[in-house]
Every structure is written in C-alpha cells, then in structure tokens.
Coordinates of C-alpha atoms (C1' of nucleotides) in Angstrom, one line a residue:
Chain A
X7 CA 119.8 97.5 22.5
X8 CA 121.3 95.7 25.0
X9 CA 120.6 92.5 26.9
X10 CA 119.7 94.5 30.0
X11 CA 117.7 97.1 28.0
X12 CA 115.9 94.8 26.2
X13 CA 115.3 92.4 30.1
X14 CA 114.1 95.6 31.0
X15 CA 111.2 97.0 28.3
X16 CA 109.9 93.7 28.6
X17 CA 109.1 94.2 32.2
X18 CA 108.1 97.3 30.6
X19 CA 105.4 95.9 28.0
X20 CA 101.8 96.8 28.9
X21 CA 100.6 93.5 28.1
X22 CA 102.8 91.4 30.5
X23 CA 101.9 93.5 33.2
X24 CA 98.1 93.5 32.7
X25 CA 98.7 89.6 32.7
X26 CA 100.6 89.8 35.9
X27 CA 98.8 92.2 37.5
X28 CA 95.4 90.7 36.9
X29 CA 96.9 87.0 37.8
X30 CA 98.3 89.1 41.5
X31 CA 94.7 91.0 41.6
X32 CA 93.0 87.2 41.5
X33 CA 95.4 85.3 43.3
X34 CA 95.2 88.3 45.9
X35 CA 91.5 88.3 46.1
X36 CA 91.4 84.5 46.7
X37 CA 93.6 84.7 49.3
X38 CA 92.7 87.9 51.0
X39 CA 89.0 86.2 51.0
X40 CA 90.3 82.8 52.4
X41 CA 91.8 85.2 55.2
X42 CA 88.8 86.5 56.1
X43 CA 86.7 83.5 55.9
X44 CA 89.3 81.7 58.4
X45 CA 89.6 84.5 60.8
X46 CA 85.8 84.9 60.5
X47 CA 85.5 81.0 61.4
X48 CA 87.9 81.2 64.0
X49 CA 86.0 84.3 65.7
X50 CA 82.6 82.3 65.3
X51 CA 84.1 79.2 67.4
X52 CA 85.4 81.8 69.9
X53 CA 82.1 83.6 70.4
X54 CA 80.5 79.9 70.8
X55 CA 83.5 78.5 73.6
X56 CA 82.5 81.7 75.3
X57 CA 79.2 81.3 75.1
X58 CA 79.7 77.8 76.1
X59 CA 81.8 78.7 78.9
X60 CA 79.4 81.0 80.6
X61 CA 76.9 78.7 80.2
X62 CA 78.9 75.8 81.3
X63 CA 79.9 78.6 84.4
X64 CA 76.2 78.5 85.4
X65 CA 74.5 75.5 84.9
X66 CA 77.1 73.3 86.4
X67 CA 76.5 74.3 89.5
X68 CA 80.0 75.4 90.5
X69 CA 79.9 78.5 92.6
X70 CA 83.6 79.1 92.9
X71 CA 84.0 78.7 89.2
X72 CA 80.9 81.1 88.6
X73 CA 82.6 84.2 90.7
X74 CA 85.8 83.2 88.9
X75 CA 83.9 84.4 85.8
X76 CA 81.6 87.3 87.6
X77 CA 85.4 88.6 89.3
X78 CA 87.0 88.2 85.8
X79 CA 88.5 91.8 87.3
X80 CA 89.2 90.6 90.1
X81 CA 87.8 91.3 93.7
X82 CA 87.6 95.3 95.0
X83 CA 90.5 95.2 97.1
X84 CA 89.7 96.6 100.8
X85 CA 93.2 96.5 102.1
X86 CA 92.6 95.4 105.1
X87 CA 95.1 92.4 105.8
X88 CA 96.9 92.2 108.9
X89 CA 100.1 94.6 109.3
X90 CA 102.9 93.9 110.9
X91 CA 105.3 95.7 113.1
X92 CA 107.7 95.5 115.2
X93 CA 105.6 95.3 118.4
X94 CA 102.6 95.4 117.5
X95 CA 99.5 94.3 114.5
X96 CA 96.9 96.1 112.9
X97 CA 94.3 96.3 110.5
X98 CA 93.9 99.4 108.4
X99 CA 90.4 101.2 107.4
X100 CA 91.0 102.8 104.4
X101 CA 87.4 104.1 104.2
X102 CA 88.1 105.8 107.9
X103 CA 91.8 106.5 107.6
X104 CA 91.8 105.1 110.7
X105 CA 93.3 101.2 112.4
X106 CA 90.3 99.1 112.8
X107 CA 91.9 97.9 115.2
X108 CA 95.5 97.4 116.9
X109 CA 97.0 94.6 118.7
X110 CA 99.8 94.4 121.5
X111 CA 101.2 91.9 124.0
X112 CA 103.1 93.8 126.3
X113 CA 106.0 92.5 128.7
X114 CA 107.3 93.9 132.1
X115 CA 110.8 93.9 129.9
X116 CA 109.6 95.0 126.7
X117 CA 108.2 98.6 128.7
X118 CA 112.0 99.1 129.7
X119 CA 113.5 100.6 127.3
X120 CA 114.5 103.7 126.3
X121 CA 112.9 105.4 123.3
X122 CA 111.8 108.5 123.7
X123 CA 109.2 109.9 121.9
X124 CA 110.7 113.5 121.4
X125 CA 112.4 111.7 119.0
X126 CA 109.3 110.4 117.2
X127 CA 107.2 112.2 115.0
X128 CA 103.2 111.3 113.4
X129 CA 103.6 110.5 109.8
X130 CA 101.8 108.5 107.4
X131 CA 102.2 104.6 106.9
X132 CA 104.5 104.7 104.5
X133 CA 103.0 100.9 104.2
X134 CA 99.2 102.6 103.3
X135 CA 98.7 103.6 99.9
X136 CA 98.4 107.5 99.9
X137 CA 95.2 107.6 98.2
X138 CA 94.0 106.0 101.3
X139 CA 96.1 107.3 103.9
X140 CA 95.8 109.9 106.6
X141 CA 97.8 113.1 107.1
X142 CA 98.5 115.4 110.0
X143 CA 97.1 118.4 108.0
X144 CA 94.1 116.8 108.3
X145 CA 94.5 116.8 112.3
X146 CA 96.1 120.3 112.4
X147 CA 93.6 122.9 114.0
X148 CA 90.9 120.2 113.9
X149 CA 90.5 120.3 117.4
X150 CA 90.7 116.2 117.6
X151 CA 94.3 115.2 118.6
X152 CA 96.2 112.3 117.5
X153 CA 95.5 109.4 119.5
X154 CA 97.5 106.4 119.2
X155 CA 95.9 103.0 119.6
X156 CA 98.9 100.9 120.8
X157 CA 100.7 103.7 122.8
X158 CA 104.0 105.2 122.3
X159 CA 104.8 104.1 125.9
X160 CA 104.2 100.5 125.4
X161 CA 106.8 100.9 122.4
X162 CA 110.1 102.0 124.7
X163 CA 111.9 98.9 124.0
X164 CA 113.5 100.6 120.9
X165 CA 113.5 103.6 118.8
X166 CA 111.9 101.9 115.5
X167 CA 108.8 100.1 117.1
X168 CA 108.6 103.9 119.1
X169 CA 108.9 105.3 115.7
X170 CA 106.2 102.9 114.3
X171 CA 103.3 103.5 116.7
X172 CA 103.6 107.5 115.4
X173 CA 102.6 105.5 112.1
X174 CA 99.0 107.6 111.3
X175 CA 97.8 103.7 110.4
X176 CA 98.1 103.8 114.4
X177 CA 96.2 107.3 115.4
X178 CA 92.7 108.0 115.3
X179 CA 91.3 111.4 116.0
X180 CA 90.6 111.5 120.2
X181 CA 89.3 114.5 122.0
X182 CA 92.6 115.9 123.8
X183 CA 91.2 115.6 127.6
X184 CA 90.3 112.2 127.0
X185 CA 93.7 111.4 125.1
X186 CA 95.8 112.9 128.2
X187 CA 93.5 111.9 130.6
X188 CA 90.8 108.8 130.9
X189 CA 92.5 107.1 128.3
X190 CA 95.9 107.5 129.6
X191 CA 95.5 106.3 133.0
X192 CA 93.5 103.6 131.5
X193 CA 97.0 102.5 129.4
X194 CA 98.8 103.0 132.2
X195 CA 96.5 100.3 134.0
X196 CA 97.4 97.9 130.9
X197 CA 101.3 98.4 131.9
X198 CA 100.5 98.2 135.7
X199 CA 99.6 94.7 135.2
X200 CA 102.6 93.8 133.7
X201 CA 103.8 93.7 137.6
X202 CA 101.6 91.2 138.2
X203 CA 100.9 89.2 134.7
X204 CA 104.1 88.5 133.1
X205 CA 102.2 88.9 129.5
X206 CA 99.2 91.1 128.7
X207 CA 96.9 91.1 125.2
X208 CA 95.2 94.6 124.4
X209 CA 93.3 95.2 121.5
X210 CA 92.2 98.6 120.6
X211 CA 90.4 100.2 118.3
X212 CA 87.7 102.8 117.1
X213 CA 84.0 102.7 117.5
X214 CA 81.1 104.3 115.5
X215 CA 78.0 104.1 117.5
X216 CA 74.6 105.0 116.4
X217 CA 72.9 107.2 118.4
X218 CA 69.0 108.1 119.1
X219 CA 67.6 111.1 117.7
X220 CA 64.5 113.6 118.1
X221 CA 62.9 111.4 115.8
X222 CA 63.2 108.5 117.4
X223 CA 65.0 106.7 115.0
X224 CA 69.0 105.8 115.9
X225 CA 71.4 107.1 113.6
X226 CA 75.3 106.2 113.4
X227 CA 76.5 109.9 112.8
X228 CA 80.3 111.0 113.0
X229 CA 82.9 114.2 111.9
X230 CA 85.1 113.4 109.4
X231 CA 87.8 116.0 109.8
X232 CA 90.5 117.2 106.9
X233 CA 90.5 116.8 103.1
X234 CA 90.9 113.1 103.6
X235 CA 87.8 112.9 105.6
X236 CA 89.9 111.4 108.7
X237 CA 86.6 109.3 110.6
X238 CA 86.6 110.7 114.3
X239 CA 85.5 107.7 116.4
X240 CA 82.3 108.5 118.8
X241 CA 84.2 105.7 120.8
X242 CA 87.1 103.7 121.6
X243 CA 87.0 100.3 122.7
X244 CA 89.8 98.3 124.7
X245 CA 89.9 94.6 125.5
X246 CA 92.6 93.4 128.1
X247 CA 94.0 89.8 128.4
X248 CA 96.2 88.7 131.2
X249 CA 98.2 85.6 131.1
X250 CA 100.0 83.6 133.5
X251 CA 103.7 82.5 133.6
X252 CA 102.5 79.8 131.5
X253 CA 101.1 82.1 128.9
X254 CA 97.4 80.6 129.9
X255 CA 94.7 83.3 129.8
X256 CA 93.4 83.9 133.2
X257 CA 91.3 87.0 133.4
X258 CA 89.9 89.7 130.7
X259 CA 87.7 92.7 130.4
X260 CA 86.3 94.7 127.5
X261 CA 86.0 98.6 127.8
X262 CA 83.7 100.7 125.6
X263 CA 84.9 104.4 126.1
X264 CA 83.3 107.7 124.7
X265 CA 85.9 109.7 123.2
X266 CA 85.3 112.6 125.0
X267 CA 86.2 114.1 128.1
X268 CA 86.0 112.0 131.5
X269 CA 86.8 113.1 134.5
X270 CA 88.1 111.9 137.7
X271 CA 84.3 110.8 139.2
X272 CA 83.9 108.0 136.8
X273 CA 85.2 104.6 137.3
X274 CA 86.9 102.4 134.2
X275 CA 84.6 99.8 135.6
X276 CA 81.5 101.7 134.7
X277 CA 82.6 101.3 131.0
X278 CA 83.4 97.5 131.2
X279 CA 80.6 95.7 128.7
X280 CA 80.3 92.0 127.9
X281 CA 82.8 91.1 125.4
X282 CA 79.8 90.0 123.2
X283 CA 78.5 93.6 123.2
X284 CA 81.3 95.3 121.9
X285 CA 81.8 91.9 119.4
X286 CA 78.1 92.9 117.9
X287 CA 78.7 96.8 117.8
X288 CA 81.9 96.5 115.8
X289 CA 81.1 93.6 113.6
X290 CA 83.9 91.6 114.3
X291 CA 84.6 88.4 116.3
X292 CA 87.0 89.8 118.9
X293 CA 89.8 87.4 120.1
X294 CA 88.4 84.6 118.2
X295 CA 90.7 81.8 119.7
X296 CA 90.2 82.2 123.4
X297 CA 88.0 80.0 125.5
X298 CA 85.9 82.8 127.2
X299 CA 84.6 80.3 129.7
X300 CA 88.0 79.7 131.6
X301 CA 89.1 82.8 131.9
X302 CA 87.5 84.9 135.2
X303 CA 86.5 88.6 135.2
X304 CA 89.4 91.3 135.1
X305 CA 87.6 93.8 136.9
X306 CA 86.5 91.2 139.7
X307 CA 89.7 89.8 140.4
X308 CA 92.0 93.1 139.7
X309 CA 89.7 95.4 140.3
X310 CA 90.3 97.8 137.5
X311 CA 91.1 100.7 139.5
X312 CA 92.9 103.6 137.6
X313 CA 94.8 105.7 139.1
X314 CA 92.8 108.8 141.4
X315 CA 93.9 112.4 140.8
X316 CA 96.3 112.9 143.3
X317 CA 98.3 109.6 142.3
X318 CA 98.1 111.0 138.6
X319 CA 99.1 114.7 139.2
X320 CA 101.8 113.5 140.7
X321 CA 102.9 110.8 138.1
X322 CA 103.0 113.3 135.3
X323 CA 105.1 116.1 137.6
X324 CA 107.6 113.5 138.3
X325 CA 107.6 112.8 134.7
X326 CA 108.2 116.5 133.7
X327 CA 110.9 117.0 136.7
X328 CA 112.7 114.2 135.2
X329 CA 112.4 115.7 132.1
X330 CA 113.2 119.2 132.8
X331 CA 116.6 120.8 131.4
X332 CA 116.9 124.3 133.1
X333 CA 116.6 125.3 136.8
X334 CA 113.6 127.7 135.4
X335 CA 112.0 124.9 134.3
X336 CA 112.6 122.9 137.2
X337 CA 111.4 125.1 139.4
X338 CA 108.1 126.3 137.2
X339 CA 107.4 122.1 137.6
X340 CA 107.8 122.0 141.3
X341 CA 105.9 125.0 141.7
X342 CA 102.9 123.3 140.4
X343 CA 102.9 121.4 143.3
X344 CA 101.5 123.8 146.1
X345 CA 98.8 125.4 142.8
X346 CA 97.1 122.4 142.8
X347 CA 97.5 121.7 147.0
X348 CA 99.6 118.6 146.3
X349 CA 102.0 116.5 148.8
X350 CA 105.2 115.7 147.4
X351 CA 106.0 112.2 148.3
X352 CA 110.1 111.3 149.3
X353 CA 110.6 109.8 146.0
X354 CA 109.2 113.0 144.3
X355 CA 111.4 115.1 147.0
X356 CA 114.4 113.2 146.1
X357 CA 113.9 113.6 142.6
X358 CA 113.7 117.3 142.5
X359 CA 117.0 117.8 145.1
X360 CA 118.5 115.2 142.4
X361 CA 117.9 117.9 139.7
X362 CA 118.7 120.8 141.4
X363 CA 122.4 119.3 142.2
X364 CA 122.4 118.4 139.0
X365 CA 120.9 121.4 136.5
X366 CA 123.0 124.1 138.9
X367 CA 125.8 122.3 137.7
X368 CA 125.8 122.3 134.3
X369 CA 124.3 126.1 134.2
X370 CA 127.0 127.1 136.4
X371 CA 129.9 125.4 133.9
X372 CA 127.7 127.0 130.9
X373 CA 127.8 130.4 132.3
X374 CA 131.3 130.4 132.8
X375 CA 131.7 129.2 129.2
X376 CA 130.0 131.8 128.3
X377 CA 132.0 134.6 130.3
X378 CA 134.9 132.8 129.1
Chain B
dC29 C1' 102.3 109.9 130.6
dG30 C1' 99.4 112.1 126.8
dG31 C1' 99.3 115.9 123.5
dA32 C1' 99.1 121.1 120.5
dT33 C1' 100.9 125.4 118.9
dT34 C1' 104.2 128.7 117.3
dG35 C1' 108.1 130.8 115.4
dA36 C1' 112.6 130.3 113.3
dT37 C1' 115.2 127.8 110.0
dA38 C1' 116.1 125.0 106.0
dT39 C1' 114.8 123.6 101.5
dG40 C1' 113.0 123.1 96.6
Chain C
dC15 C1' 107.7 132.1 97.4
dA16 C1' 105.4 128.2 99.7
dT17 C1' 106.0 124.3 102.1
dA18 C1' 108.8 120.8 105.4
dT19 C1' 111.3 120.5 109.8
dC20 C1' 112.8 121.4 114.3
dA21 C1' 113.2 123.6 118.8
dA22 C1' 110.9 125.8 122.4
dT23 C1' 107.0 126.4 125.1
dC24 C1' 102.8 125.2 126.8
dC25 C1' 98.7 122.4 128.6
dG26 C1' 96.1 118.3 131.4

DNA sequence: CGGATTGATATG
DNA sequence: CATATCAATCCG
C-alpha cells in the first residue's frame, strides 16, 4: 500500500468520520443556533426602533415629521406644476384632460409674425404623461371642437410657440359657433389692445358650473367625450390685464362665458363678473400678485366692445381673400360679399384687384406650362 | 380669425 | 390590412 493509499483509507475509516462528522454536526448546530439567536435579536431591536419611531412620530408633536411617516410612499402626484412654453404657461388637469388654466402676455410685436397655422397640427403634449393625456380621437365626430386657450393667433411670432399652442395641454372641447364666433372676436379684442397697451395679461381657462335642477338642488354636471373622458367645459372664463409703458397694471376685467353658441345681440360686457366671482367658482386665487384696488375697470375705461357683424364678416373675407390661391377661389370669396348684403370697404377692394393681378398671373404661366 | 370633414396617399 | 398623414374643400 502506498503512502497515498494508505492517506487515503484513513479518510476512509468509519470511525474518523463519525468523529468528524459528529464534531461538524455540534459545532454546526452551535453556530447555526447563535445565527439565529443574533439575527433574531437584531430583528427584536428593529421591531422596537420602529415602534419607537412611530411613537416618537406622534407624540412629539411634529406634524411635518408625522406625514413624513404617513407619506412613507410618497404624496399622489397631481401633475399640475406650472408648464412652460415658449409664449405662454399652463397648468395641466389630468383628471379633465384639459389646461386649468393658460397664461399669455401678449405684445403689439410679438402678434407680427409669421407662423401660420396650416402648418400646425393638434397633438398631444408630448410633455403630459399619456395615461393622462388627451387625443384628437377623442374630439373626432364628437361634435365639440378643439378650442385653444391661448390662441394660435397670439402665437405668430414663430413657428414653434405656433406649433405649441396646437399642444392638446392647450385645447379644451368648445362648441364650434362659439369657438369661431363669441370667443374669437372676444381674442381678437385681447390683440386690439395691444394698439393701445403696449403689454396685455390673459388668463384663460375652463369652467364647470353647477347648475339648478327640477329638484331644486344644483348640480355640477358635464360631457366627457372620447375614451379618455376629455371634460367639456359648461364655461370658459377669461381675465384681461392691460399695462402701461411702464408695465404698471392699469385696467382689468374678468369674463365668464357659456360655451355655447352666442350671437351677435349679446354684448362681452354682459359676461363681465367681479374677479372675485369667477376666483370662488374655480377655486383658485386668480392673479394673486396684483393690487386690485389700483387698477380701474376695463370695460369702463375701454369699453369692451367686440367687433359687430358687419366689421367681423368682413375681417374673416379679407382673411380668406388673402389667403386664397386660385381665381375660383378668389372669386367664390368675393362672391360672398353681395350673399350676405355686405359693402366692401377700399382696403377690401384693393385687396381683391391685388389678387386678381396676381392669381391670373401665375394661372396664366401654369397653363402654358401645361400646354408646353 | 376660428374650426371640421373627407379622400387619397404613405406606412408598418 | 389597419392606422397615420396630408391636401383639398368646406363652414361661420
């Protein structure tokens, strides 16, 4: 037998391994007990410094420290920080899928630009978390339209902030009459007095108001249109700030308007409430940091006249002669002047002659490419 | 200025 | 094949 053979039977022998192994079996027990006796130990103090903790967490007094330990998980997050843009802020609903509300300053020279909104198209924020966000499925065959809240015509100075006010964080749903009509000529009267104010503040937003029922009881009741469950507004508020050169407020006014269809009759001023009105329907402070008692009464000193029918009509032909890109089309525009028994002022006269000169041009040099 | 709708085309 | 995208047309 050799030296190795014989090194290994003895690791063999059944009596040095029942030594060995019972010595590893007791020295294993002991240990594996001391393990669980230390770790049990060390779980007893920790159950104790918790226990300690919450009571220390109460009885101290400490409120702050107390939600620390109720919000262990942290606070439900509402999302509803401020968001910037380029020319204008808002705060997102994520409940409505709607702005709360939107704010602008806008300038006589930040309205001259260019952008042009044929070039913009409504699509979500891609700042909004899509769980929460809006889409234009949900608008699509709704019978709402897309309202924006600051306007894509207070946005001309440049393509992006154009692009940004088609943001769906921007849009609520607005009945379409009142989109294109009250509510248009009621942003047009926010520009307007740019020619007078060099700065104006609007803030805009939606408004849920309840409403009185057969029962007698009031009841906040509102559509909520597409699979996201888009809020449509029962109203929209405005509030208007003009500022001097100095950029000291001088006049405001605070609209509450029903999104729905209004007509030439009515008068902007016969929706002007106390600021304080529309501050306790929408539960927020409104314009928290200007001192209400020096500044006068829009409507008093400006009036707050929109524009009549005539003046309108004739705003948004001009618009569409200026935009038109065939003599067809030119014509169909101008045409729509005697259907609705309206005068053509010299500028409107000027504009279509202008046209004319110009679209029988370019057809003429496209035909003959054509023949050609 | 403010919008919607539709039909053709591109795309995965 | 279903779904985006765009251009054209239309409306107040």
């Amino acid at each position: 037998m050799s030296a190795k053979a014989r090194f290994a039977s003895y690791f063999r022998n059944p009596i040095f391994l029942r030594g060995f192994g019972y010595g590893g079996i007791f020295t294993a027990t002991l240990s594996f007990y001391g393990f669980v006796f230390d770790n049990w130990r060390s779980q007893k103090k920790k159950e104790k410094d918790a226990e300690e903790q919450l009571k220390i967490a109460f009885e101290d007094g400490d409120k702050v420290t107390r939600g620390q330990s109720i919000l262990k998980y942290g606070s439900p997050e509402m999302g509803n920080g401020v968001r910037y843009y380029s020319n204008f802020a808002l705060v997102y609903d994520q409940q409505k899928r709607t702005p709360a509300w939107v704010a602008e300053q806008i300038t006589a020279n930040l309205l001259k630009g260019t952008a042009n909104r044929k070039h913009s198209k409504f699509k979500p924020d891609p700042g909004v978390p899509e769980m929460f966000s809006a889409e234009n499925s949900d608008y699509w065959k709704s019978g709402w339209s897309r309202g924006h809240m600051a306007p894509a015509g207070d946005n001309k100075y440049n393509q992006e902030s154009m692009n940004e006010s088609f943001y769906l964080s921007n849009v609520v749903p607005q009945n379409l009459d009142n989109n294109a009509g009250f509510w248009n000529r009621l942003e047009m009267y926010c520009r307007d007095l740019t020619k007078k104010y060099p700065s104006v503040h609007v803030l805009s937003g939606p408004l849920f108001m309840p409403k009185g029922e057969e029962d007698g009881k009031r009841y906040v009741k509102y559509q909520v249109i597409g699979q996201n469950g888009v809020a449509v507004p029962t109203h929209l508020f405005k509030v208007i700030v003009v500022e001097d050169k100095l950029g000291e407020p001088v006049a405001m006014a605070t609209f509450i308007v029903p999104n729905e269809p209004i007509n030439f009759d009515h008068k902007l001023t016969e929706y002007q409430v106390p600021m304080e009105t529309l501050e306790g329907v929408v539960g927020m402070k409104i314009i928290p940091k200007l001192d209400r008692q020096i500044v006068g009464d829009l409507c008093e000193i400006e009036g707050c006249k929109l524009m009549d029918r005539t003046e309108f009509e004739l705003y948004f032909i001009g618009r569409k002669l200026g935009s038109a890109n065939t003599l067809h089309r030119l014509d169909k525009v101008w045409g729509e002047l005697e259907e609705k028994k309206l005068q053509p002022d010299q500028y409107l006269k000027d504009l279509y002659n202008r046209k004319l000169v110009e679209l029988g041009k370019t057809e003429e040099k496209t035909t003959q490419e054509g023949v050609r």
